[in-house]
Short mmCIF file of C-alpha atoms in Angstrom, two decimals:
data_model
loop_
_atom_site.label_atom_id
_atom_site.label_comp_id
_atom_site.label_asym_id
_atom_site.label_seq_id
_atom_site.Cartn_x
_atom_site.Cartn_y
_atom_site.Cartn_z
CA MET A 1 -3.10 2.31 20.50
CA LYS A 2 -3.60 1.53 16.81
CA LYS A 3 -3.71 -2.14 15.87
CA ASN A 4 -0.57 -1.96 13.68
CA ASP A 5 1.37 -0.45 16.58
CA ALA A 6 0.02 -3.15 18.90
CA ILE A 7 1.12 -5.87 16.48
CA ASP A 8 4.60 -4.33 16.27
CA GLU A 9 4.73 -4.28 20.07
CA ILE A 10 3.72 -7.95 20.26
CA VAL A 11 6.31 -8.93 17.67
CA LYS A 12 9.06 -7.15 19.60
CA LYS A 13 8.07 -8.86 22.86
CA ILE A 14 8.09 -12.32 21.26
CA CYS A 15 11.45 -11.63 19.62
CA THR A 16 12.89 -10.51 22.95
CA LYS A 17 11.75 -13.78 24.54
CA ILE A 18 13.38 -15.78 21.74
CA ASP A 19 16.64 -13.78 21.77
CA GLU A 20 17.04 -14.13 25.53
CA GLY A 21 15.94 -17.75 25.64
CA ASP A 22 13.43 -16.65 28.29
CA ILE A 23 10.70 -19.04 27.20
CA GLY A 24 9.75 -20.46 30.59
CA VAL A 25 8.44 -24.00 30.63
CA LEU A 26 6.81 -24.79 27.32
CA GLY A 27 3.42 -26.36 27.75
CA GLU A 28 3.42 -25.81 31.50
CA GLU A 29 -0.37 -25.45 31.55
CA ASN A 30 -1.06 -28.36 29.22
CA GLU A 31 1.28 -30.93 27.80
CA PRO A 32 1.56 -29.98 24.11
CA SER A 33 0.49 -32.45 21.46
CA GLN A 34 3.50 -31.46 19.32
CA GLY A 35 5.80 -33.05 21.89
CA PHE A 36 7.69 -29.93 23.07
CA GLU A 37 10.67 -30.59 25.25
CA LYS A 38 10.59 -28.56 28.48
CA ALA A 39 13.11 -25.75 28.40
CA ARG A 40 13.99 -25.01 32.07
CA SER A 41 16.72 -22.43 31.53
CA LYS A 42 17.66 -19.70 29.08
CA ALA A 43 20.49 -21.79 27.68
CA GLU A 44 18.14 -24.72 27.13
CA GLY A 45 15.61 -22.35 25.58
CA ILE A 46 18.09 -20.99 23.05
CA GLN A 47 19.31 -24.50 22.23
CA PHE A 48 15.72 -25.71 21.85
CA MET A 49 14.91 -22.95 19.36
CA ARG A 50 18.08 -23.59 17.41
CA GLU A 51 17.32 -27.30 16.97
CA ALA A 52 13.54 -27.06 16.41
CA ASP A 53 12.19 -27.83 12.95
CA ASP A 54 10.06 -25.22 11.18
CA ASP A 55 6.69 -26.64 12.28
CA THR A 56 7.79 -26.86 15.91
CA TYR A 57 9.23 -23.35 15.69
CA ARG A 58 5.91 -21.98 14.45
CA SER A 59 4.00 -23.85 17.16
CA TYR A 60 6.28 -22.36 19.78
CA ILE A 61 5.66 -18.83 18.44
CA TRP A 62 1.91 -19.50 18.59
CA GLU A 63 2.27 -20.50 22.25
CA LEU A 64 4.26 -17.38 23.12
CA LEU A 65 1.64 -15.26 21.35
CA ASP A 66 -1.21 -16.92 23.26
CA ARG A 67 0.53 -16.11 26.54
CA LEU A 68 0.39 -12.39 25.66
CA LEU A 69 -3.38 -12.47 25.05
CA ASN A 70 -6.30 -12.98 27.41
CA GLU A 71 -9.06 -15.54 26.93
CA ASN A 72 -10.88 -13.14 24.57
CA SER A 73 -7.78 -12.68 22.38
CA ASP A 74 -7.33 -9.12 23.68
CA TYR A 75 -3.81 -7.73 24.05
CA THR A 76 -3.03 -5.28 26.86
CA CYS A 77 -0.71 -2.67 25.36
CA ASP A 78 2.04 -0.96 27.30
CA ASP A 79 -0.11 2.18 27.42
CA GLY A 80 -2.91 0.19 29.12
CA SER A 81 -5.30 0.01 26.15
CA LEU A 82 -6.88 -3.24 24.94
CA VAL A 83 -6.58 -4.33 21.30
CA TYR A 84 -8.44 -7.32 19.89
CA ILE A 85 -6.16 -9.62 17.87
CA THR A 86 -8.09 -11.47 15.18
CA PRO A 87 -7.12 -14.95 13.88
CA ASP A 88 -5.74 -13.27 10.74
CA ASP A 89 -3.69 -10.90 12.89
CA LYS A 90 -2.30 -13.87 14.80
CA ALA A 91 -1.25 -15.60 11.59
CA ILE A 92 0.49 -12.41 10.41
CA ILE A 93 2.34 -12.07 13.74
CA VAL A 94 3.49 -15.70 13.70
CA GLU A 95 4.74 -15.51 10.11
CA GLN A 96 6.44 -12.18 10.74
CA VAL A 97 8.32 -13.54 13.76
CA PHE A 98 9.09 -16.80 11.95
CA GLY A 99 10.42 -14.82 8.99
CA MET A 100 12.73 -12.84 11.25
CA TYR A 101 14.43 -15.99 12.50
CA ARG A 102 13.96 -18.60 9.80
CA GLY A 103 13.09 -16.50 6.74
CA LEU A 104 13.80 -12.96 5.50
CA GLY A 105 11.58 -11.01 7.85
CA ILE A 106 9.30 -8.49 6.17
CA LEU A 107 10.91 -9.33 2.83
CA ASP A 108 9.17 -12.71 2.69
CA ALA A 109 5.78 -11.21 1.88
CA ILE A 110 7.31 -8.77 -0.63
CA LEU A 111 9.14 -11.55 -2.46
CA LEU A 112 5.92 -13.55 -2.77
CA ASN A 113 4.16 -10.63 -4.48
CA GLU A 114 4.47 -11.32 -8.22
CA GLU A 115 3.60 -7.71 -9.09
CA ILE A 116 6.76 -6.41 -7.37
CA THR A 117 9.80 -6.63 -9.66
CA GLU A 118 12.49 -4.87 -7.62
CA ILE A 119 13.15 -4.22 -3.92
CA MET A 120 15.49 -1.44 -2.77
CA ILE A 121 16.43 -1.19 0.92
CA ASN A 122 18.31 2.01 1.80
CA GLY A 123 18.96 1.32 5.46
CA PRO A 124 16.37 -0.03 7.92
CA LYS A 125 14.00 2.95 7.60
CA ASN A 126 13.71 3.23 3.82
CA ILE A 127 12.30 0.46 1.62
CA PHE A 128 11.31 1.13 -1.99
CA ILE A 129 9.75 -1.26 -4.50
CA GLU A 130 9.20 -1.25 -8.25
CA LYS A 131 5.65 -2.15 -9.18
CA ALA A 132 4.21 -1.89 -12.70
CA GLY A 133 7.36 -0.08 -13.80
CA ARG A 134 7.11 2.62 -11.11
CA VAL A 135 9.22 2.99 -7.99
CA VAL A 136 7.25 3.73 -4.81
CA ARG A 137 8.10 3.84 -1.13
CA LEU A 138 6.82 0.96 0.97
CA ASP A 139 4.77 1.81 4.03
CA ARG A 140 6.71 -0.74 6.10
CA ASP A 141 10.29 -0.77 7.35
CA PHE A 142 12.59 -2.43 9.85
CA GLY A 143 12.09 0.43 12.32
CA ASP A 144 14.19 3.37 13.45
CA ASP A 145 15.92 2.06 16.58
CA GLU A 146 19.16 0.16 17.13
CA GLU A 147 17.35 -3.17 17.01
CA SER A 148 16.14 -2.44 13.46
CA GLU A 149 19.73 -2.20 12.22
CA LYS A 150 20.50 -5.54 13.83
CA GLN A 151 17.40 -7.06 12.25
CA LEU A 152 18.38 -5.85 8.78
CA ARG A 153 21.90 -7.21 9.28
CA LYS A 154 20.39 -10.59 10.32
CA VAL A 155 18.38 -10.69 7.10
CA ILE A 156 21.49 -9.85 5.08
CA HIS A 157 23.50 -12.66 6.67
CA ARG A 158 20.62 -15.05 6.09
CA ILE A 159 20.58 -14.11 2.39
CA VAL A 160 24.31 -14.63 1.89
CA ASP A 161 24.24 -17.88 3.89
CA MET A 162 21.50 -19.24 1.60
CA CYS A 163 23.57 -18.24 -1.44
CA GLY A 164 26.83 -19.67 -0.14
CA ARG A 165 28.45 -16.23 -0.18
CA GLU A 166 30.12 -14.15 2.53
CA VAL A 167 29.77 -10.49 3.52
CA ASN A 168 31.42 -8.64 6.42
CA GLU A 169 33.29 -5.43 7.23
CA ALA A 170 36.38 -6.76 5.47
CA SER A 171 34.37 -7.64 2.35
CA PRO A 172 31.35 -5.29 2.48
CA ILE A 173 30.06 -5.73 -1.08
CA VAL A 174 28.55 -8.93 -2.45
CA ASP A 175 26.44 -10.07 -5.40
CA ALA A 176 24.33 -13.16 -4.89
CA ARG A 177 21.28 -15.04 -6.17
CA LEU A 178 18.30 -16.31 -4.21
CA SER A 179 16.89 -19.80 -4.75
CA ASP A 180 14.08 -18.37 -6.92
CA GLY A 181 16.63 -16.73 -9.25
CA SER A 182 16.27 -13.21 -7.85
CA ARG A 183 19.49 -11.19 -8.12
CA VAL A 184 20.81 -9.57 -4.93
CA ASN A 185 23.39 -6.82 -4.39
CA ILE A 186 24.45 -5.94 -0.84
CA VAL A 187 26.58 -3.05 0.41
CA LEU A 188 27.21 -2.79 4.16
CA SER A 189 27.64 0.38 6.19
CA PRO A 190 29.75 2.44 6.58
CA ILE A 191 30.38 2.08 2.83
CA ALA A 192 26.63 2.65 2.48
CA MET A 193 26.46 5.82 4.59
CA ASP A 194 22.75 5.65 5.46
CA GLY A 195 22.81 2.04 6.59
CA ASP A 196 23.11 -1.38 4.97
CA THR A 197 21.80 -1.35 1.40
CA VAL A 198 20.12 -4.31 -0.28
CA THR A 199 18.87 -4.36 -3.87
CA ILE A 200 16.88 -7.38 -5.04
CA ARG A 201 15.83 -7.75 -8.66
CA LYS A 202 13.14 -10.38 -8.88
CA PHE A 203 12.54 -12.61 -11.86
CA SER A 204 9.25 -14.08 -12.88
CA LYS A 205 8.77 -17.75 -12.09
CA LYS A 206 7.29 -18.03 -15.56
CA PRO A 207 10.09 -17.75 -18.17
CA MET A 208 9.87 -14.67 -20.37
CA SER A 209 8.75 -15.39 -23.92
CA ILE A 210 8.53 -13.34 -27.08
CA ASP A 211 4.74 -13.67 -26.94
CA ARG A 212 4.71 -11.90 -23.58
CA LEU A 213 6.99 -9.14 -24.93
CA ILE A 214 4.53 -8.65 -27.78
CA ALA A 215 1.66 -8.45 -25.28
CA TYR A 216 3.60 -5.81 -23.32
CA GLY A 217 4.14 -3.79 -26.50
CA SER A 218 7.94 -4.10 -26.45
CA ILE A 219 7.99 -5.46 -30.02
CA THR A 220 5.54 -6.45 -32.74
CA GLN A 221 4.88 -9.91 -34.17
CA ASP A 222 6.59 -8.90 -37.44
CA ILE A 223 9.80 -7.89 -35.63
CA ALA A 224 9.66 -11.05 -33.53
CA ASP A 225 9.49 -13.16 -36.71
CA LYS A 226 12.52 -11.32 -38.15
CA LEU A 227 14.52 -11.81 -34.95
CA GLN A 228 13.62 -15.51 -34.94
CA MET A 229 15.09 -15.83 -38.43
CA LEU A 230 18.30 -14.09 -37.35
CA VAL A 231 18.70 -16.38 -34.32
CA LYS A 232 18.05 -19.53 -36.34
CA ALA A 233 20.50 -18.37 -39.02
CA LYS A 234 23.16 -18.05 -36.26
CA TYR A 235 23.84 -14.33 -36.43
CA ASN A 236 25.90 -13.06 -33.49
CA ILE A 237 23.48 -10.73 -31.70
CA PHE A 238 24.36 -8.20 -29.03
CA ILE A 239 21.61 -6.64 -26.90
CA SER A 240 22.38 -3.19 -25.51
CA GLY A 241 20.49 -0.80 -23.27
CA GLY A 242 20.56 1.24 -20.09
CA THR A 243 19.93 0.04 -16.54
CA GLY A 244 16.42 -1.36 -16.15
CA SER A 245 15.74 -1.40 -19.90
CA GLY A 246 15.05 -5.15 -19.90
CA LYS A 247 18.23 -6.53 -21.50
CA THR A 248 18.33 -9.80 -19.55
CA THR A 249 14.58 -10.27 -19.98
CA PHE A 250 14.89 -9.76 -23.73
CA LEU A 251 17.92 -12.06 -23.96
CA ASN A 252 15.95 -14.71 -22.11
CA ALA A 253 13.05 -14.45 -24.54
CA LEU A 254 15.32 -14.36 -27.60
CA SER A 255 17.34 -17.38 -26.44
CA ASN A 256 14.21 -19.52 -26.61
CA TYR A 257 14.39 -19.22 -30.42
CA ILE A 258 17.57 -21.32 -30.35
CA PRO A 259 16.89 -24.68 -32.05
CA HIS A 260 16.26 -27.38 -29.46
CA ASP A 261 18.82 -29.83 -30.82
CA GLU A 262 21.85 -27.55 -30.33
CA ARG A 263 24.40 -27.60 -27.50
CA VAL A 264 24.21 -24.29 -25.63
CA ILE A 265 26.55 -22.94 -22.94
CA THR A 266 25.26 -20.06 -20.79
CA ILE A 267 27.70 -17.93 -18.78
CA GLU A 268 26.47 -15.49 -16.13
CA ASP A 269 27.53 -13.58 -13.02
CA SER A 270 24.30 -14.68 -11.35
CA ALA A 271 22.25 -17.37 -13.09
CA GLU A 272 19.11 -15.61 -14.36
CA LEU A 273 18.44 -17.06 -17.80
CA GLN A 274 15.57 -19.53 -18.06
CA ILE A 275 16.15 -21.25 -21.39
CA THR A 276 13.49 -23.86 -22.03
CA GLY A 277 13.34 -26.69 -24.53
CA VAL A 278 17.11 -27.15 -24.98
CA ASP A 279 18.15 -30.55 -23.62
CA ASN A 280 21.89 -30.16 -24.23
CA LEU A 281 22.27 -27.11 -21.98
CA VAL A 282 25.25 -26.27 -19.74
CA ARG A 283 24.79 -23.41 -17.25
CA LEU A 284 27.91 -21.79 -15.80
CA GLU A 285 28.05 -19.19 -13.04
CA THR A 286 30.93 -17.12 -11.66
CA LYS A 287 32.30 -17.61 -8.16
CA GLN A 288 33.61 -14.93 -5.84
CA ALA A 289 36.91 -15.19 -4.03
CA ASN A 290 36.91 -16.63 -0.51
CA ALA A 291 37.91 -14.74 2.63
CA GLU A 292 41.58 -15.23 1.72
CA GLY A 293 41.05 -13.68 -1.70
CA LYS A 294 41.46 -17.00 -3.52
CA GLY A 295 39.26 -19.24 -5.63
CA ALA A 296 37.52 -16.58 -7.75
CA ILE A 297 36.10 -17.81 -11.09
CA THR A 298 35.39 -14.96 -13.51
CA ILE A 299 33.33 -14.72 -16.70
CA LYS A 300 36.65 -14.55 -18.56
CA ASP A 301 37.62 -17.93 -17.05
CA LEU A 302 34.25 -19.45 -17.93
CA ILE A 303 34.36 -18.26 -21.55
CA LYS A 304 37.79 -19.83 -21.99
CA SER A 305 36.58 -23.07 -20.44
CA SER A 306 33.38 -23.12 -22.51
CA LEU A 307 35.40 -23.22 -25.75
CA ARG A 308 36.57 -26.72 -24.75
CA MET A 309 33.00 -27.94 -24.19
CA ARG A 310 32.09 -28.22 -27.88
CA PRO A 311 29.51 -25.42 -27.78
CA GLU A 312 27.32 -24.69 -30.77
CA ARG A 313 26.26 -21.43 -29.16
CA ILE A 314 27.57 -19.40 -26.25
CA VAL A 315 25.19 -17.10 -24.37
CA VAL A 316 26.89 -14.57 -22.07
CA GLY A 317 24.48 -12.91 -19.63
CA GLU A 318 26.28 -9.58 -19.55
CA VAL A 319 29.68 -8.32 -20.65
CA ARG A 320 31.16 -5.77 -18.26
CA GLY A 321 34.94 -5.88 -18.51
CA GLU A 322 38.00 -7.62 -19.88
CA GLU A 323 36.02 -10.76 -20.77
CA ALA A 324 34.78 -8.83 -23.85
CA LEU A 325 37.93 -9.82 -25.75
CA ASP A 326 37.43 -13.54 -25.08
CA MET A 327 33.79 -13.30 -26.11
CA LEU A 328 34.67 -11.56 -29.38
CA GLN A 329 37.36 -14.16 -30.10
CA ALA A 330 34.82 -16.93 -29.51
CA MET A 331 32.44 -15.28 -31.98
CA ASN A 332 35.28 -15.01 -34.48
CA THR A 333 36.39 -18.63 -34.17
CA GLY A 334 33.38 -20.56 -35.41
CA HIS A 335 30.91 -20.06 -32.56
CA ASP A 336 28.25 -18.31 -34.60
CA GLY A 337 24.86 -17.62 -33.08
CA SER A 338 26.27 -16.30 -29.82
CA LEU A 339 24.18 -13.88 -27.76
CA SER A 340 25.13 -11.35 -25.10
CA THR A 341 24.16 -8.05 -23.48
CA GLY A 342 25.87 -4.86 -22.34
CA HIS A 343 25.16 -1.43 -20.89
CA ALA A 344 25.06 1.45 -23.39
CA ASN A 345 22.95 4.46 -24.39
CA SER A 346 22.74 3.53 -28.07
CA ALA A 347 23.91 0.90 -30.54
CA LYS A 348 26.85 3.12 -31.57
CA ASP A 349 27.74 3.78 -27.94
CA MET A 350 27.82 0.00 -27.34
CA LEU A 351 30.70 -0.32 -29.79
CA SER A 352 32.70 2.34 -27.92
CA ARG A 353 31.97 0.57 -24.63
CA LEU A 354 33.19 -2.72 -26.10
CA GLU A 355 36.42 -1.06 -27.23
CA THR A 356 37.02 0.19 -23.69
CA MET A 357 36.23 -3.22 -22.18
CA VAL A 358 38.59 -5.05 -24.55
CA LEU A 359 41.40 -2.60 -23.75
CA GLN A 360 40.90 -3.24 -20.01
CA GLY A 361 42.17 -6.76 -20.54
CA ALA A 362 44.60 -6.13 -23.38
CA SER A 363 45.89 -2.57 -23.16
CA GLY A 364 48.74 -3.36 -25.54
CA LEU A 365 46.38 -4.06 -28.46
CA PRO A 366 46.22 -1.35 -31.12
CA LEU A 367 42.79 0.32 -31.33
CA ASP A 368 42.70 -0.56 -35.03
CA ALA A 369 42.94 -4.29 -34.21
CA VAL A 370 40.25 -4.01 -31.52
CA ARG A 371 37.82 -2.34 -33.91
CA ARG A 372 38.47 -4.95 -36.58
CA GLN A 373 37.73 -7.68 -34.05
CA ILE A 374 34.45 -6.05 -33.01
CA GLY A 375 33.43 -5.33 -36.60
CA SER A 376 33.91 -8.94 -37.69
CA ALA A 377 32.50 -10.62 -34.55
CA ILE A 378 29.13 -8.89 -34.03
CA ASP A 379 26.47 -9.09 -36.73
CA ILE A 380 23.43 -7.42 -35.15
CA ILE A 381 22.87 -4.99 -32.27
CA VAL A 382 19.39 -4.76 -30.73
CA HIS A 383 19.09 -1.65 -28.55
CA LEU A 384 16.46 -1.36 -25.82
CA SER A 385 15.31 1.70 -23.92
CA ARG A 386 13.15 2.50 -20.92
CA MET A 387 10.77 5.18 -22.13
CA ARG A 388 9.44 8.20 -20.22
CA ASP A 389 6.25 6.29 -19.34
CA HIS A 390 8.43 3.51 -17.83
CA SER A 391 7.62 1.08 -20.65
CA ARG A 392 10.49 -0.89 -22.19
CA LYS A 393 10.80 -1.02 -25.96
CA VAL A 394 13.18 -2.06 -28.73
CA VAL A 395 14.29 1.26 -30.27
CA GLU A 396 17.00 0.14 -32.73
CA ILE A 397 17.99 -2.91 -34.73
CA VAL A 398 21.33 -2.25 -36.37
CA GLU A 399 23.53 -4.34 -38.65
CA VAL A 400 27.29 -4.20 -38.08
CA LEU A 401 28.91 -4.05 -41.52
CA GLY A 402 32.54 -4.38 -40.49
CA TYR A 403 35.57 -2.13 -40.19
CA GLU A 404 36.65 0.41 -42.78
CA LYS A 405 38.82 3.55 -42.76
CA GLY A 406 39.28 3.53 -39.00
CA GLU A 407 35.59 3.19 -38.14
CA ILE A 408 33.12 0.38 -37.46
CA LEU A 409 30.32 0.77 -40.00
CA LEU A 410 26.70 0.50 -38.87
CA ASN A 411 23.61 -0.04 -40.99
CA PRO A 412 20.35 0.89 -39.17
CA ILE A 413 17.61 -1.52 -40.26
CA TYR A 414 14.80 -0.59 -37.87
CA VAL A 415 14.37 2.54 -35.71
CA PHE A 416 11.61 3.38 -33.24
CA GLU A 417 9.39 6.31 -34.16
CA GLU A 418 6.64 7.75 -32.01
CA ASP A 419 3.24 8.32 -33.62
CA GLU A 420 0.52 10.92 -33.14
CA LYS A 421 -0.98 8.99 -30.20
CA SER A 422 2.09 9.68 -28.04
CA THR A 423 1.67 11.98 -25.04
CA LEU A 424 3.91 13.08 -22.18
CA GLU A 425 2.40 10.33 -20.02
CA ARG A 426 2.25 7.54 -22.60
CA VAL A 427 4.61 6.58 -25.43
CA SER A 428 3.01 5.18 -28.57
CA GLY A 429 4.91 4.14 -31.67
CA SER A 430 6.64 1.27 -33.45
CA LEU A 431 9.84 0.16 -35.14
CA VAL A 432 9.96 1.53 -38.67
CA ARG A 433 11.94 -0.13 -41.47
CA THR A 434 14.63 2.16 -42.87
CA LYS A 435 15.42 2.34 -46.57
CA ASN A 436 18.75 0.58 -45.97
CA LYS A 437 18.99 -2.96 -47.29
CA MET A 438 20.54 -5.62 -45.09
CA ASP A 439 24.03 -6.25 -46.41
CA ASN A 440 25.05 -9.54 -44.77
CA ILE A 441 22.42 -12.02 -45.96
CA GLN A 442 24.88 -14.89 -46.36
CA LYS A 443 23.95 -16.62 -43.10
CA LEU A 444 20.25 -16.32 -43.90
CA GLN A 445 20.78 -17.99 -47.27
CA GLN A 446 22.94 -20.74 -45.73
CA ALA A 447 20.05 -21.43 -43.35
CA GLY A 448 17.64 -21.64 -46.28
CA ILE A 449 15.91 -18.37 -45.42
CA TYR A 450 15.21 -16.08 -48.37
CA VAL A 451 12.91 -13.56 -46.69
CA GLU A 452 13.97 -9.90 -46.70
CA ILE A 453 14.79 -8.65 -43.23
#
């Protein structure tokens, strides 16, 4: 038998012992130095494991593992073959079993890998990860038997318990956030037809900065300097882009240009922003309804509440629905310098999406009034795109001129153009300044900035 198969077999045997409480008498050969209590029945065994602290739990797993090996650390497989289990193998087995009961199973090691940015679990047999911008299938899974489905469901319940959320057959969809800031979406079967689905978007422990975006080639230093001026001059900036284009990452980097002496309110579905250097910072997060369908706190509710908190700037993580109207009204009522993001295929498309979102919450409003509101509230749209080589770049910086003759007028200031170095495998290019002059320079002048954008 191959070593990996032997390790899987050992893990299953230890888990069976733990699940059944069939742990025998702990330390029956030698009294353990950790001070194990003797578990003389299955009920006592289960209770012992439930009450044990993490160190004791690990020590117990070590003891169960040692019982499966001979004095030479050989394991006798079910097929009769002998497999030598090295000290490193033992450590892996212990941590894997510990993760199944006290952690997130095989996900623990994946979450610790800083190079992995997204984890996609499509049922117990299919795990995909995003690494260096590319999605690949992981060579590990929960297995293909009935126990694997139970193990995945255990991990899911552990995730929602840690996040203070609830997921079950009556409420099979949940969004949550791990303690490290990673964003989690869960959909249970049978809604997810191929098994429970978990999507985890990880966020770097190191806050994203403009300098890092420059190093990645998303923008240039010149563009970064121009954006810094716009943020300091309190232009209302909307960041648009498709899924996975880096909107939240870019918003996070841009928000660190906010002057440190201002009062900032952040509003998010799941707290992801890592604004540094602002002392007067209030972070608000939505809350899902309880099992009775009560107690939900939406982004719309939080925006309304934030207006009573004397904000100098409001940063909304992402606008998805009827809260768009409240955000636009906030921008139009003296809360300049607000920042937000939204899903769209282009800067122009973002305006159409905003119209639709506003009408979701106020269907009686005339379209003319909605467009006027959008045209006067938003000053700048920065559009991001995920390119064919999986890189993420700023592809448009557009000024919103206002509303005229039934249309919201746009003034493209910078557009991305590929250069001769571009190939099918690699995109090369930069933002190019258009011939259009920036029309609204009033805020720049009020901030004492007289540099041409």
